[in-house]
């Protein structure tokens, strides 16, 4: 594959600093071995998340200056609605401060206590909001999604038999909605095919079930459809995305990803009754229905960014850069989730640190070790993120991953080389790495603020030594 240059020129730079090993050891101890608790100034290359970490374009920065900061009825809201209608095809929009706010609102609107919410693998904040609303999450993703080595091109697909079996078991009236993520973060940034989306829609229509989407990375999903699904190779990503979203009743959107902004999100929907409920609740939890907790300038930047994120050249470079890092690691023998996803490279921490049990927190341990090696910040996606069940027991997900998340339009492939070399160094000394244990754990979303410490070193067995009797001088007669 030929080299793909960035489809932009760099106008402004932000200096970053490499720290010493001693500085990093001090920093990770102070953070309780949790990369979320590190200070940004202590981080060299930040791959913690792609959420709110994008670099905005000159057009977005220009839009910031045109933001209408009126408390109600701002024209910036109109710009966002027009952009969503044009690019995504939904008539109604309710802005929120970020995707989490949208998840909160739709969970309160659509879920009655005791109902069930199937989805193609859980996402941490989504499941928490569903459970707080009284719902029960059910994973209906295909089995290949739980296998890091599977080469299935659409590992985010809903297993139609699992979905139908749940309907048969609990009844369609007891299903609040199905939530289809595009792409599936926890599976490694894996896409959903257009054929699968259509098939889920047919089941929903037969049973009168609402079909919703966590569409946070919809542009990347559309690009994978273009690359991998028959009939789409010669179509523009923007056209594919609009067709894909036409099958959904509504979406939750974190604008901090595929809208290329640092803050923002929204609900978009077709049913005016859902819009009315959202507007009632957004006033309580977020802000007025025309700003949803955001400044007008943020709404304008998001209106521009969601169009830019559907550009074919941008996405070819974006996904190509993720693939470049993944291929460097794979060539060195580092176990990763395959096929390489759209927004991140996911290291299979269970295979990387195969001498550690899952209860020794291999993914959390590996994230800390990578930071210690180079100052590169990554994040855990395994047992710590999965949390505890209602009985208080640790959930043991099949995937124990470390996510190397690439911010959009921020780093060059030279930065990716630094990351790859660091991970490979850690891989070469992996057998010397000890696990971690909790020292503090909050009741929900524990991966954000938990603190850890290294497990004690194993007690060395006393080596058996040959006993040599001392020699005594013979007394003189």
Coordinates of N, CA and C in Angstrom, one line a residue, residues 238-445:
X238 N -19.9 9.9 2.6 CA -21.1 10.6 3.1 C -22.4 10.0 2.7
X239 N -22.4 9.5 1.5 CA -23.6 8.8 1.0 C -23.9 7.5 1.7
X240 N -22.8 6.8 2.0 CA -23.0 5.5 2.7 C -23.5 5.8 4.1
X241 N -22.9 6.8 4.8 CA -23.3 7.1 6.2 C -24.8 7.5 6.2
X242 N -25.2 8.2 5.3 CA -26.7 8.6 5.3 C -27.6 7.4 5.1
X243 N -27.2 6.5 4.2 CA -28.0 5.3 4.0 C -28.0 4.5 5.3
X244 N -26.8 4.4 5.9 CA -26.7 3.6 7.1 C -27.6 4.1 8.2
X245 N -27.6 5.4 8.4 CA -28.4 6.0 9.4 C -29.9 6.0 9.1
X246 N -30.2 5.9 7.8 CA -31.7 5.9 7.5 C -32.4 4.7 8.1
X247 N -31.7 3.7 8.5 CA -32.4 2.5 9.1 C -32.7 2.7 10.6
X248 N -32.2 3.7 11.2 CA -32.3 3.9 12.7 C -33.4 4.9 13.0
X249 N -34.1 4.7 14.2 CA -35.1 5.7 14.7 C -34.4 6.9 15.3
X250 N -33.2 6.7 15.7 CA -32.5 7.8 16.3 C -31.1 7.4 16.8
X251 N -30.3 8.4 17.1 CA -28.9 8.1 17.5 C -28.6 9.0 18.8
X252 N -27.6 8.4 19.5 CA -26.9 9.2 20.5 C -25.5 9.5 19.8
X253 N -25.0 10.8 20.0 CA -23.8 11.2 19.3 C -22.9 11.9 20.3
X254 N -21.7 11.4 20.4 CA -20.6 12.2 21.1 C -19.9 12.9 20.0
X255 N -20.1 14.2 20.0 CA -19.5 15.1 19.0 C -18.0 15.1 19.1
X256 N -17.5 14.6 20.3 CA -16.1 14.7 20.6 C -15.3 13.7 19.7
X257 N -16.0 12.8 19.0 CA -15.3 11.9 18.1 C -15.5 12.3 16.7
X258 N -16.5 11.8 16.0 CA -16.7 12.0 14.6 C -17.3 13.3 14.2
X259 N -17.4 14.3 15.2 CA -17.7 15.6 14.8 C -16.5 16.6 15.0
X260 N -15.4 16.0 15.4 CA -14.1 16.6 15.4 C -14.0 17.9 16.3
X261 N -14.7 17.8 17.5 CA -14.7 18.9 18.4 C -14.2 18.5 19.8
X262 N -13.9 19.4 20.6 CA -13.4 19.1 21.9 C -14.5 18.9 23.0
X263 N -15.7 19.3 22.7 CA -16.8 19.1 23.6 C -18.1 19.2 22.8
X264 N -19.1 18.4 23.2 CA -20.4 18.4 22.6 C -20.9 17.1 22.2
X265 N -22.2 17.0 22.1 CA -22.9 15.8 21.7 C -24.4 16.2 21.4
X266 N -25.2 15.2 21.0 CA -26.6 15.4 20.8 C -27.3 14.1 20.6
X267 N -28.7 14.3 20.7 CA -29.6 13.2 20.3 C -30.2 13.7 19.0
X268 N -30.3 12.7 18.0 CA -31.1 13.0 16.8 C -32.1 11.9 16.6
X269 N -33.3 12.3 16.2 CA -34.4 11.3 16.1 C -35.4 11.7 15.0
X270 N -36.3 10.7 14.8 CA -37.4 10.9 13.8 C -38.7 11.2 14.4
X271 N -38.9 10.7 15.7 CA -40.2 10.8 16.4 C -40.3 12.1 17.2
X272 N -41.2 12.9 16.9 CA -41.4 14.2 17.6 C -41.7 14.0 19.0
X273 N -42.4 12.9 19.4 CA -42.7 12.6 20.8 C -41.4 12.4 21.6
X274 N -40.4 11.7 21.0 CA -39.1 11.6 21.7 C -38.4 12.9 21.8
X275 N -38.5 13.7 20.8 CA -38.0 15.1 20.9 C -38.6 15.9 22.0
X276 N -39.9 15.8 22.1 CA -40.6 16.6 23.2 C -40.1 16.1 24.5
X277 N -40.0 14.8 24.8 CA -39.5 14.3 26.0 C -38.0 14.8 26.3
X278 N -37.2 14.7 25.2 CA -35.8 15.1 25.4 C -35.7 16.6 25.7
X279 N -36.6 17.4 25.2 CA -36.5 18.8 25.5 C -37.0 19.1 26.9
X280 N -37.9 18.3 27.4 CA -38.4 18.4 28.8 C -37.2 18.1 29.8
X281 N -36.5 17.0 29.5 CA -35.4 16.6 30.4 C -34.1 17.3 30.2
X282 N -33.8 17.8 29.0 CA -32.5 18.5 28.8 C -32.5 19.8 29.6
X283 N -33.6 20.4 29.8 CA -33.7 21.6 30.6 C -33.3 21.3 32.1
X284 N -33.6 20.1 32.6 CA -33.3 19.8 33.9 C -31.8 19.4 34.1
X285 N -31.3 18.7 33.1 CA -30.0 18.1 33.3 C -28.9 18.8 32.5
X286 N -29.2 19.5 31.4 CA -28.1 20.0 30.6 C -28.2 21.5 30.4
X287 N -29.3 22.0 29.9 CA -29.5 23.4 29.6 C -30.7 23.6 28.7
X288 N -30.9 24.8 28.1 CA -32.0 25.0 27.3 C -32.0 24.1 26.0
X289 N -33.1 23.7 25.5 CA -33.2 22.8 24.3 C -32.4 23.3 23.1
X290 N -32.0 24.6 23.0 CA -31.3 25.1 21.9 C -29.8 25.2 22.2
X291 N -29.4 24.8 23.4 CA -27.9 24.8 23.6 C -27.4 23.6 24.4
X292 N -28.3 23.0 25.2 CA -28.0 21.7 25.8 C -26.6 21.6 26.5
X293 N -26.3 22.7 27.3 CA -25.1 22.7 28.0 C -23.8 23.2 27.3
X294 N -24.0 23.6 26.1 CA -22.9 24.0 25.2 C -22.9 25.5 24.9
X295 N -21.8 26.1 24.7 CA -21.7 27.5 24.2 C -22.1 27.4 22.7
X296 N -22.6 28.6 22.2 CA -23.0 28.6 20.8 C -21.8 28.3 19.9
X297 N -20.6 28.8 20.2 CA -19.5 28.5 19.4 C -19.2 27.0 19.3
X298 N -19.5 26.2 20.3 CA -19.3 24.8 20.2 C -20.3 24.2 19.3
X299 N -21.5 24.6 19.3 CA -22.5 24.1 18.3 C -22.1 24.4 16.9
X300 N -21.6 25.6 16.6 CA -21.1 25.9 15.3 C -19.9 25.1 14.9
X301 N -19.0 24.9 15.7 CA -17.8 24.1 15.4 C -18.2 22.6 15.1
X302 N -19.2 22.1 15.9 CA -19.7 20.8 15.6 C -20.4 20.7 14.3
X303 N -21.2 21.7 13.9 CA -21.9 21.7 12.7 C -20.9 21.6 11.5
X304 N -19.8 22.2 11.6 CA -18.8 22.2 10.6 C -18.0 20.8 10.6
X305 N -17.7 20.4 11.8 CA -16.9 19.2 12.0 C -17.5 17.9 11.5
X306 N -18.8 17.8 11.7 CA -19.5 16.5 11.3 C -19.5 16.4 9.8
X307 N -19.5 17.5 9.1 CA -19.3 17.4 7.6 C -17.9 17.0 7.2
X308 N -16.9 17.6 7.9 CA -15.5 17.3 7.6 C -15.2 15.9 7.8
X309 N -15.8 15.3 8.9 CA -15.5 13.9 9.2 C -15.9 12.9 8.2
X310 N -16.8 13.3 7.3 CA -17.3 12.4 6.3 C -16.5 12.5 5.0
X311 N -15.4 13.2 5.0 CA -14.6 13.4 3.8 C -13.8 12.1 3.5
X312 N -13.8 11.6 2.3 CA -13.1 10.4 2.0 C -11.6 10.5 2.2
X313 N -11.0 11.6 1.8 CA -9.5 11.7 1.9 C -9.1 11.7 3.4
X314 N -9.9 12.5 4.2 CA -9.6 12.5 5.6 C -9.7 11.1 6.2
X315 N -10.7 10.4 5.9 CA -10.9 9.1 6.5 C -9.9 8.1 6.0
X316 N -9.5 8.2 4.8 CA -8.5 7.3 4.3 C -7.2 7.4 5.1
X317 N -6.8 8.7 5.3 CA -5.6 8.9 6.2 C -5.9 8.5 7.6
X318 N -7.0 8.9 8.1 CA -7.3 8.6 9.6 C -7.2 7.1 9.8
X319 N -7.9 6.3 9.1 CA -7.9 4.8 9.3 C -6.5 4.2 8.9
X320 N -5.9 4.8 7.9 CA -4.6 4.4 7.5 C -3.5 4.6 8.5
X321 N -3.6 5.6 9.3 CA -2.7 5.9 10.4 C -2.8 4.8 11.5
X322 N -4.1 4.5 11.9 CA -4.3 3.5 12.9 C -3.8 2.2 12.4
X323 N -4.0 1.9 11.1 CA -3.5 0.6 10.5 C -2.0 0.6 10.5
X324 N -1.3 1.7 10.3 CA 0.1 1.8 10.2 C 0.7 1.3 11.6
X325 N 0.1 1.9 12.7 CA 0.6 1.5 14.0 C 0.3 0.0 14.3
X326 N -0.9 -0.4 13.9 CA -1.2 -1.8 14.2 C -0.3 -2.8 13.4
X327 N 0.0 -2.5 12.2 CA 0.8 -3.4 11.4 C 2.3 -3.4 12.0
X328 N 2.8 -2.3 12.5 CA 4.1 -2.3 13.1 C 4.1 -3.3 14.3
X329 N 3.1 -3.2 15.1 CA 3.0 -4.1 16.3 C 2.9 -5.5 15.9
X330 N 2.0 -5.8 14.9 CA 1.7 -7.2 14.5 C 3.0 -7.8 13.9
X331 N 3.8 -7.0 13.1 CA 5.0 -7.5 12.5 C 6.0 -7.9 13.6
X332 N 6.0 -7.3 14.8 CA 6.9 -7.6 15.9 C 6.4 -8.7 16.8
X333 N 5.2 -9.3 16.4 CA 4.7 -10.4 17.2 C 3.8 -9.9 18.4
X334 N 3.5 -8.7 18.5 CA 2.7 -8.2 19.6 C 1.2 -8.6 19.3
X335 N 0.6 -9.3 20.2 CA -0.8 -9.7 19.9 C -1.8 -8.6 20.0
X336 N -2.5 -8.4 18.9 CA -3.5 -7.3 18.8 C -4.8 -7.8 18.3
X337 N -5.9 -7.0 18.5 CA -7.2 -7.4 17.9 C -7.1 -7.2 16.4
X338 N -7.6 -8.2 15.7 CA -7.7 -8.1 14.3 C -9.1 -8.4 13.8
X339 N -9.5 -7.8 12.6 CA -8.8 -6.8 11.8 C -8.6 -5.5 12.6
X340 N -7.6 -4.7 12.3 CA -7.3 -3.5 13.0 C -8.5 -2.5 12.8
X341 N -8.9 -1.9 13.9 CA -10.2 -1.1 13.9 C -10.0 0.3 13.4
X342 N -11.0 1.1 13.6 CA -11.0 2.4 13.0 C -10.4 3.5 13.8
X343 N -10.5 3.5 15.1 CA -10.0 4.6 15.9 C -8.9 4.2 16.8
X344 N -8.5 3.0 16.9 CA -7.5 2.6 17.9 C -6.9 1.2 17.5
X345 N -5.7 1.0 18.0 CA -5.1 -0.4 18.0 C -5.3 -0.9 19.4
X346 N -5.9 -2.1 19.5 CA -6.2 -2.8 20.7 C -5.2 -3.9 20.9
X347 N -4.4 -3.8 22.0 CA -3.5 -4.9 22.3 C -4.2 -6.0 23.1
X348 N -4.0 -7.2 22.8 CA -4.6 -8.3 23.6 C -3.7 -8.5 24.8
X349 N -4.1 -7.9 25.9 CA -3.3 -7.9 27.1 C -3.2 -9.3 27.7
X350 N -4.3 -10.0 27.6 CA -4.3 -11.4 28.2 C -3.2 -12.3 27.5
X351 N -3.0 -12.1 26.2 CA -2.0 -12.9 25.5 C -0.6 -12.3 25.7
X352 N -0.6 -10.9 25.8 CA 0.7 -10.2 26.0 C 1.3 -10.6 27.3
X353 N 0.5 -10.6 28.4 CA 0.9 -10.9 29.7 C 0.2 -12.2 30.1
X354 N 0.5 -13.3 29.4 CA -0.2 -14.5 29.6 C 0.2 -15.3 30.9
X355 N 1.2 -14.7 31.6 CA 1.5 -15.3 32.9 C 0.7 -14.7 34.1
X356 N -0.1 -13.7 33.7 CA -1.0 -13.1 34.7 C -2.4 -13.6 34.5
X357 N -3.1 -13.9 35.6 CA -4.5 -14.2 35.6 C -5.3 -12.9 35.3
X358 N -6.6 -13.0 34.9 CA -7.4 -11.8 34.7 C -7.6 -11.0 36.0
X359 N -7.6 -11.7 37.1 CA -7.8 -11.0 38.4 C -6.5 -10.3 38.8
X360 N -5.4 -10.5 38.1 CA -4.2 -9.7 38.3 C -4.1 -8.5 37.4
X361 N -5.2 -8.2 36.7 CA -5.4 -7.0 36.0 C -4.4 -6.7 34.9
X362 N -4.2 -7.7 34.0 CA -3.2 -7.5 33.0 C -3.3 -6.3 32.1
X363 N -4.5 -5.9 31.7 CA -4.6 -4.7 30.8 C -4.2 -3.4 31.6
X364 N -4.7 -3.3 32.8 CA -4.3 -2.1 33.6 C -2.8 -2.1 33.9
X365 N -2.3 -3.3 34.1 CA -0.8 -3.4 34.3 C 0.0 -3.0 33.1
X366 N -0.5 -3.4 31.9 CA 0.2 -3.1 30.7 C 0.2 -1.6 30.4
X367 N -1.0 -1.0 30.6 CA -1.1 0.4 30.3 C -0.1 1.2 31.2
X368 N 0.1 0.8 32.5 CA 1.0 1.5 33.3 C 2.4 1.2 32.9
X369 N 2.7 0.0 32.4 CA 4.1 -0.3 32.0 C 4.5 0.5 30.7
X370 N 3.6 0.6 29.8 CA 3.9 1.4 28.6 C 4.2 2.8 28.9
X371 N 3.4 3.4 29.9 CA 3.7 4.8 30.3 C 5.1 4.9 30.9
X372 N 5.4 3.9 31.8 CA 6.7 3.9 32.4 C 7.8 3.8 31.4
X373 N 7.6 3.1 30.4 CA 8.7 2.9 29.4 C 8.9 4.2 28.6
X374 N 7.9 4.9 28.2 CA 8.1 6.0 27.2 C 7.3 7.3 27.5
X375 N 6.4 7.3 28.4 CA 5.5 8.4 28.6 C 4.3 8.4 27.7
X376 N 4.1 7.3 27.0 CA 2.9 7.1 26.1 C 1.7 6.7 27.0
X377 N 0.7 7.5 27.0 CA -0.5 7.1 27.8 C -1.5 6.4 27.0
X378 N -1.9 5.2 27.4 CA -3.0 4.4 26.8 C -4.1 4.1 27.9
X379 N -5.0 3.2 27.6 CA -6.0 2.9 28.6 C -6.4 1.5 28.6
X380 N -6.9 1.0 29.7 CA -7.4 -0.4 29.9 C -8.8 -0.5 29.4
X381 N -9.1 -1.7 28.7 CA -10.4 -2.1 28.4 C -10.5 -3.5 28.7
X382 N -10.8 -3.9 29.9 CA -10.9 -5.3 30.3 C -11.7 -5.4 31.6
X383 N -11.2 -6.2 32.5 CA -11.9 -6.5 33.8 C -12.2 -5.2 34.6
X384 N -11.3 -4.3 34.6 CA -11.5 -3.0 35.4 C -12.6 -2.3 34.7
X385 N -12.6 -2.1 33.4 CA -13.7 -1.4 32.8 C -15.1 -2.1 32.9
X386 N -15.0 -3.4 32.9 CA -16.3 -4.2 33.0 C -17.0 -4.0 34.3
X387 N -16.3 -3.7 35.4 CA -16.9 -3.4 36.6 C -17.5 -4.7 37.3
X388 N -18.4 -4.5 38.2 CA -19.0 -5.6 39.0 C -20.5 -5.8 38.6
X389 N -21.0 -7.0 38.8 CA -22.4 -7.3 38.5 C -23.2 -6.8 39.8
X390 N -24.5 -7.1 39.7 CA -25.4 -6.7 40.8 C -25.2 -7.4 42.1
X391 N -24.5 -8.5 42.0 CA -24.1 -9.3 43.2 C -22.8 -8.8 43.8
X392 N -22.2 -7.8 43.1 CA -20.9 -7.3 43.6 C -19.7 -8.1 43.2
X393 N -19.8 -9.0 42.2 CA -18.7 -9.8 41.7 C -18.1 -9.2 40.5
X394 N -16.8 -9.3 40.3 CA -16.2 -8.8 39.1 C -16.7 -9.5 37.9
X395 N -17.1 -8.7 36.9 CA -17.4 -9.3 35.6 C -16.1 -9.6 34.9
X396 N -16.0 -10.8 34.2 CA -14.8 -11.2 33.6 C -15.1 -11.3 32.1
X397 N -14.9 -10.1 31.4 CA -15.1 -10.1 29.9 C -14.1 -11.0 29.2
X398 N -14.5 -11.5 28.0 CA -13.7 -12.3 27.2 C -12.5 -11.6 26.7
X399 N -12.6 -10.3 26.5 CA -11.6 -9.5 26.0 C -10.9 -8.7 27.1
X400 N -9.6 -8.8 27.2 CA -8.8 -8.0 28.1 C -7.8 -7.2 27.3
X401 N -8.1 -6.0 27.1 CA -7.4 -5.2 26.1 C -6.8 -3.9 26.6
X402 N -5.8 -3.5 25.9 CA -5.2 -2.1 26.1 C -5.5 -1.3 24.8
X403 N -6.1 -0.2 25.0 CA -6.4 0.6 23.8 C -5.4 1.7 23.5
X404 N -4.9 1.7 22.3 CA -4.0 2.8 21.9 C -4.8 3.6 20.9
X405 N -5.4 4.7 21.5 CA -6.4 5.4 20.7 C -5.8 6.6 20.0
X406 N -6.0 6.8 18.7 CA -5.3 7.8 18.0 C -6.2 9.0 17.9
X407 N -5.9 10.1 18.5 CA -6.6 11.4 18.2 C -6.6 11.8 16.8
X408 N -7.6 12.5 16.3 CA -7.8 12.8 14.9 C -7.0 14.1 14.6
X409 N -6.2 14.0 13.6 CA -5.5 15.1 13.0 C -4.5 15.7 14.0
X410 N -3.9 14.9 14.9 CA -3.1 15.4 16.0 C -1.6 14.9 15.8
X411 N -1.4 13.6 15.6 CA 0.0 13.1 15.6 C 0.3 12.6 14.1
X412 N 1.6 12.6 13.9 CA 2.2 12.1 12.6 C 2.6 10.6 12.8
X413 N 3.0 10.0 11.7 CA 3.4 8.6 11.8 C 4.8 8.4 12.6
X414 N 5.5 9.5 12.7 CA 6.7 9.5 13.5 C 6.4 9.3 15.0
X415 N 5.3 9.9 15.4 CA 4.8 9.6 16.8 C 4.4 8.1 16.9
X416 N 3.7 7.6 15.8 CA 3.3 6.2 15.9 C 4.5 5.3 16.0
X417 N 5.7 5.7 15.3 CA 6.9 4.9 15.4 C 7.4 4.8 16.9
X418 N 7.3 6.0 17.6 CA 7.8 6.0 19.0 C 6.9 5.1 19.8
X419 N 5.6 5.1 19.6 CA 4.6 4.3 20.3 C 4.9 2.8 20.0
X420 N 5.1 2.5 18.8 CA 5.4 1.1 18.4 C 6.7 0.6 19.1
X421 N 7.7 1.3 19.0 CA 9.0 0.9 19.6 C 8.9 0.7 21.1
X422 N 8.1 1.6 21.8 CA 7.9 1.4 23.2 C 7.1 0.1 23.6
X423 N 6.0 -0.1 22.9 CA 5.3 -1.3 23.1 C 6.1 -2.6 22.9
X424 N 6.9 -2.5 21.8 CA 7.8 -3.7 21.5 C 8.8 -3.9 22.6
X425 N 9.4 -2.8 23.1 CA 10.3 -3.0 24.2 C 9.7 -3.7 25.4
X426 N 8.5 -3.2 25.8 CA 7.8 -3.8 26.9 C 7.5 -5.3 26.6
X427 N 7.1 -5.6 25.4 CA 6.8 -7.0 25.0 C 8.0 -7.9 25.2
X428 N 9.2 -7.3 24.9 CA 10.4 -8.1 25.0 C 10.8 -8.5 26.5
X429 N 10.2 -7.7 27.4 CA 10.5 -8.0 28.8 C 9.2 -8.4 29.6
X430 N 8.2 -8.8 28.9 CA 6.9 -9.0 29.5 C 6.9 -10.0 30.6
X431 N 7.8 -11.0 30.6 CA 7.7 -12.1 31.6 C 8.2 -11.5 33.0
X432 N 8.8 -10.4 33.0 CA 9.3 -9.8 34.3 C 8.2 -8.9 34.9
X433 N 7.0 -8.7 34.3 CA 6.1 -7.8 34.8 C 5.1 -8.4 35.7
X434 N 4.9 -7.8 36.9 CA 3.9 -8.2 37.9 C 2.6 -7.5 37.7
X435 N 1.5 -8.1 38.2 CA 0.2 -7.5 38.1 C 0.0 -6.4 39.1
X436 N -1.3 -5.9 39.1 CA -1.7 -4.9 40.1 C -2.9 -5.4 40.9
X437 N -3.2 -4.7 41.9 CA -4.4 -4.9 42.7 C -5.1 -3.6 43.1
X438 N -6.4 -3.6 43.4 CA -7.1 -2.4 43.8 C -6.7 -2.0 45.2
X439 N -6.6 -0.6 45.3 CA -6.5 0.0 46.7 C -7.6 0.9 46.9
X440 N -8.3 1.4 45.8 CA -9.5 2.2 45.9 C -10.4 1.9 44.7
X441 N -11.7 1.8 44.9 CA -12.6 1.4 43.8 C -14.0 2.1 44.0
X442 N -14.4 3.0 43.1 CA -15.7 3.6 43.3 C -16.8 2.6 42.9
X443 N -18.1 2.9 43.2 CA -19.1 2.0 42.9 C -19.5 1.9 41.5
X444 N -19.3 2.9 40.6 CA -19.6 2.8 39.2 C -18.5 3.4 38.4
X445 N -18.4 3.0 37.2 CA -17.4 3.4 36.2 C -16.0 3.5 36.9

